[in-house]
CSV table of C-alpha atoms in Angstrom, one decimal:
chain,number,residue,atom,x,y,z
A,1,UNK,CA,-64.1,121.9,-29.1
A,2,UNK,CA,-66.6,124.7,-29.8
A,3,UNK,CA,-69.9,122.9,-29.4
A,4,UNK,CA,-69.1,121.1,-26.1
A,5,UNK,CA,-65.6,121.9,-24.6
A,6,UNK,CA,-66.2,125.6,-24.7
A,7,UNK,CA,-68.8,125.0,-22.0
A,8,UNK,CA,-66.5,122.9,-20.0
A,9,UNK,CA,-63.7,125.5,-20.2
A,10,UNK,CA,-66.1,128.3,-19.3
A,11,UNK,CA,-67.5,126.4,-16.2
A,12,UNK,CA,-63.9,125.6,-15.0
A,13,UNK,CA,-63.1,129.2,-15.2
A,14,UNK,CA,-66.3,130.5,-13.7
A,15,UNK,CA,-67.3,127.9,-11.1
A,16,UNK,CA,-64.7,128.7,-8.4
A,17,UNK,CA,-65.7,132.4,-8.1
A,18,UNK,CA,-69.4,131.6,-8.2
A,19,UNK,CA,-69.0,128.9,-5.5
A,20,UNK,CA,-67.1,131.1,-3.3
A,21,UNK,CA,-69.7,133.9,-3.5
A,22,UNK,CA,-72.6,131.5,-3.5
A,23,UNK,CA,-74.1,132.6,-6.8
A,24,UNK,CA,-73.8,132.5,-10.5
A,25,UNK,CA,-75.7,131.8,-13.6
A,26,UNK,CA,-74.6,129.5,-16.5
A,27,UNK,CA,-76.3,129.6,-19.8
A,28,UNK,CA,-75.4,126.6,-22.1
A,29,UNK,CA,-76.1,126.9,-25.8
A,30,UNK,CA,-77.1,123.6,-27.1
A,31,UNK,CA,-79.7,123.0,-29.9
A,32,UNK,CA,-82.9,121.2,-30.5
A,33,UNK,CA,-80.6,118.6,-31.8
A,34,UNK,CA,-79.2,118.2,-28.2
A,35,UNK,CA,-82.6,117.0,-27.1
A,36,UNK,CA,-83.7,115.2,-30.3
A,37,UNK,CA,-81.4,114.5,-33.2
A,38,UNK,CA,-80.1,116.4,-36.3
A,39,UNK,CA,-80.4,114.1,-39.3
A,40,UNK,CA,-77.2,113.7,-41.2
A,41,UNK,CA,-74.9,115.3,-38.7
A,42,UNK,CA,-73.6,112.8,-36.2
A,43,UNK,CA,-70.9,115.1,-34.7
A,44,UNK,CA,-73.3,118.0,-34.3
A,45,UNK,CA,-75.9,115.8,-32.6
A,46,UNK,CA,-73.5,114.1,-30.2
A,47,UNK,CA,-71.8,117.2,-29.2
A,48,UNK,CA,-75.1,119.0,-28.6
A,49,UNK,CA,-76.3,116.0,-26.5
A,50,UNK,CA,-73.2,116.4,-24.4
A,51,UNK,CA,-74.0,120.1,-23.8
A,52,UNK,CA,-77.4,119.3,-22.5
A,53,UNK,CA,-75.9,116.5,-20.4
A,54,UNK,CA,-73.2,118.9,-18.9
A,55,UNK,CA,-75.8,121.5,-18.2
A,56,UNK,CA,-77.8,119.0,-16.3
A,57,UNK,CA,-74.8,117.8,-14.4
A,58,UNK,CA,-74.0,121.5,-13.5
A,59,UNK,CA,-77.5,122.1,-12.2
A,60,UNK,CA,-77.7,119.0,-10.2
A,61,UNK,CA,-74.2,119.2,-8.8
A,62,UNK,CA,-74.1,122.9,-8.0
A,63,UNK,CA,-77.7,124.1,-7.8
A,64,UNK,CA,-77.8,123.9,-4.1
A,65,UNK,CA,-74.7,126.0,-3.9
A,66,UNK,CA,-76.6,129.0,-5.7
A,67,UNK,CA,-75.6,128.2,-9.2
A,68,UNK,CA,-78.4,128.5,-11.6
A,69,UNK,CA,-78.2,126.8,-15.0
A,70,UNK,CA,-80.2,127.1,-18.1
A,71,UNK,CA,-79.9,125.3,-21.4
A,72,UNK,CA,-80.9,127.1,-24.8
A,73,UNK,CA,-82.2,124.6,-27.3
A,74,UNK,CA,-83.5,126.5,-30.3
A,75,UNK,CA,-84.4,124.9,-33.7
A,76,UNK,CA,-83.9,126.9,-36.8
A,77,UNK,CA,-82.5,130.4,-36.4
A,78,UNK,CA,-82.1,132.7,-39.3
A,79,UNK,CA,-78.2,132.6,-39.5
A,80,UNK,CA,-75.7,131.7,-42.1
A,81,UNK,CA,-75.3,128.4,-40.4
A,82,UNK,CA,-79.0,127.5,-41.2
A,83,UNK,CA,-78.6,128.6,-44.7
A,84,UNK,CA,-75.5,126.4,-45.2
A,85,UNK,CA,-77.1,123.3,-43.6
A,86,UNK,CA,-78.4,121.8,-46.8
A,87,UNK,CA,-81.6,119.9,-47.1
A,88,UNK,CA,-82.4,119.9,-43.3
A,89,UNK,CA,-82.5,123.8,-43.6
A,90,UNK,CA,-85.5,123.5,-45.8
A,91,UNK,CA,-87.5,121.9,-43.0
A,92,UNK,CA,-86.3,124.4,-40.4
A,93,UNK,CA,-86.7,127.6,-42.5
A,94,UNK,CA,-90.4,127.7,-42.3
A,95,UNK,CA,-90.4,128.2,-38.5
A,96,UNK,CA,-87.0,129.8,-38.2
A,97,UNK,CA,-86.6,132.7,-35.7
A,98,UNK,CA,-84.6,135.7,-35.9
A,99,UNK,CA,-81.6,136.0,-33.5
A,100,UNK,CA,-83.6,138.9,-31.8
A,101,UNK,CA,-86.5,136.7,-31.2
A,102,UNK,CA,-84.2,134.0,-29.7
A,103,UNK,CA,-82.7,136.6,-27.5
A,104,UNK,CA,-86.1,137.8,-26.3
A,105,UNK,CA,-87.0,134.2,-25.3
A,106,UNK,CA,-83.7,133.8,-23.5
A,107,UNK,CA,-84.1,136.9,-21.5
A,108,UNK,CA,-87.6,135.6,-20.4
A,109,UNK,CA,-86.1,132.2,-19.7
A,110,UNK,CA,-83.4,133.5,-17.6
A,111,UNK,CA,-85.9,135.7,-15.6
A,112,UNK,CA,-87.9,132.6,-14.9
A,113,UNK,CA,-84.8,130.6,-14.2
A,114,UNK,CA,-86.0,127.8,-16.5
A,115,UNK,CA,-83.6,125.0,-17.1
A,116,UNK,CA,-84.8,124.3,-20.7
A,117,UNK,CA,-85.1,127.5,-22.7
A,118,UNK,CA,-87.0,126.4,-26.0
A,119,UNK,CA,-87.6,129.3,-28.4
A,120,UNK,CA,-89.5,126.8,-30.7
A,121,UNK,CA,-92.5,125.6,-28.6
A,122,UNK,CA,-92.9,122.5,-30.8
A,123,UNK,CA,-89.6,121.3,-29.6
A,124,UNK,CA,-91.2,120.4,-26.2
A,125,UNK,CA,-93.9,118.4,-28.2
A,126,UNK,CA,-91.2,116.5,-30.1
A,127,UNK,CA,-89.3,115.7,-26.9
A,128,UNK,CA,-92.4,114.5,-25.1
A,129,UNK,CA,-93.3,112.3,-28.2
A,130,UNK,CA,-89.6,111.0,-28.2
A,131,UNK,CA,-89.8,110.0,-24.4
A,132,UNK,CA,-93.3,108.6,-24.6
A,133,UNK,CA,-92.6,106.1,-27.5
A,134,UNK,CA,-88.9,106.0,-28.5
A,135,UNK,CA,-89.5,103.3,-31.1
A,136,UNK,CA,-92.2,105.2,-32.9
A,137,UNK,CA,-90.1,108.4,-32.7
A,138,UNK,CA,-87.1,106.6,-34.3
A,139,UNK,CA,-89.4,105.1,-36.9
A,140,UNK,CA,-90.7,108.6,-37.7
A,141,UNK,CA,-87.1,110.1,-37.9
A,142,UNK,CA,-86.1,107.3,-40.2
A,143,UNK,CA,-88.9,108.2,-42.5
A,144,UNK,CA,-88.1,111.9,-42.4
A,145,UNK,CA,-84.4,111.0,-43.1
A,146,UNK,CA,-85.5,109.1,-46.2
A,147,UNK,CA,-87.3,112.1,-47.5
A,148,UNK,CA,-84.5,114.7,-47.1
A,149,UNK,CA,-81.2,113.0,-46.6
A,150,UNK,CA,-79.2,110.2,-47.6
A,151,UNK,CA,-77.8,108.2,-44.6
A,152,UNK,CA,-74.2,109.2,-43.8
A,153,UNK,CA,-71.2,107.4,-42.3
A,154,UNK,CA,-69.5,108.6,-39.3
A,155,UNK,CA,-66.5,109.7,-41.4
A,156,UNK,CA,-68.5,112.3,-43.3
């Protein structure tokens, strides 16, 4: 409900007014997990992928009506959520940004009307690698998972 449906509820509320005036700006907050995958967190990964897909749909469907859309996809951010995320946090902590640093990147991304706002530039590289060779990317993610996390079931 929080990760994905909050975006749907916000859009349902905002779109009628924005469409009638011919302008509006929707900022979706996803995660690098929405473009890539979060090891050990199926529900988080799937809902964040849904946020990215919904933002794309909004941009395609309503972009010509004056509705601008951006999708924020940070990696590690120095928050309690990162601190409580177990072994994955150890990987993300080294390059974690402060919330103020992320906010600064968001302001710049909105000013440029960028669809993807990536506070961590390496996420763009990871995404390029994933798209260029999905089999290689998946094999690399499996190796990473073996190093840091035991495979989980969907019930966990």
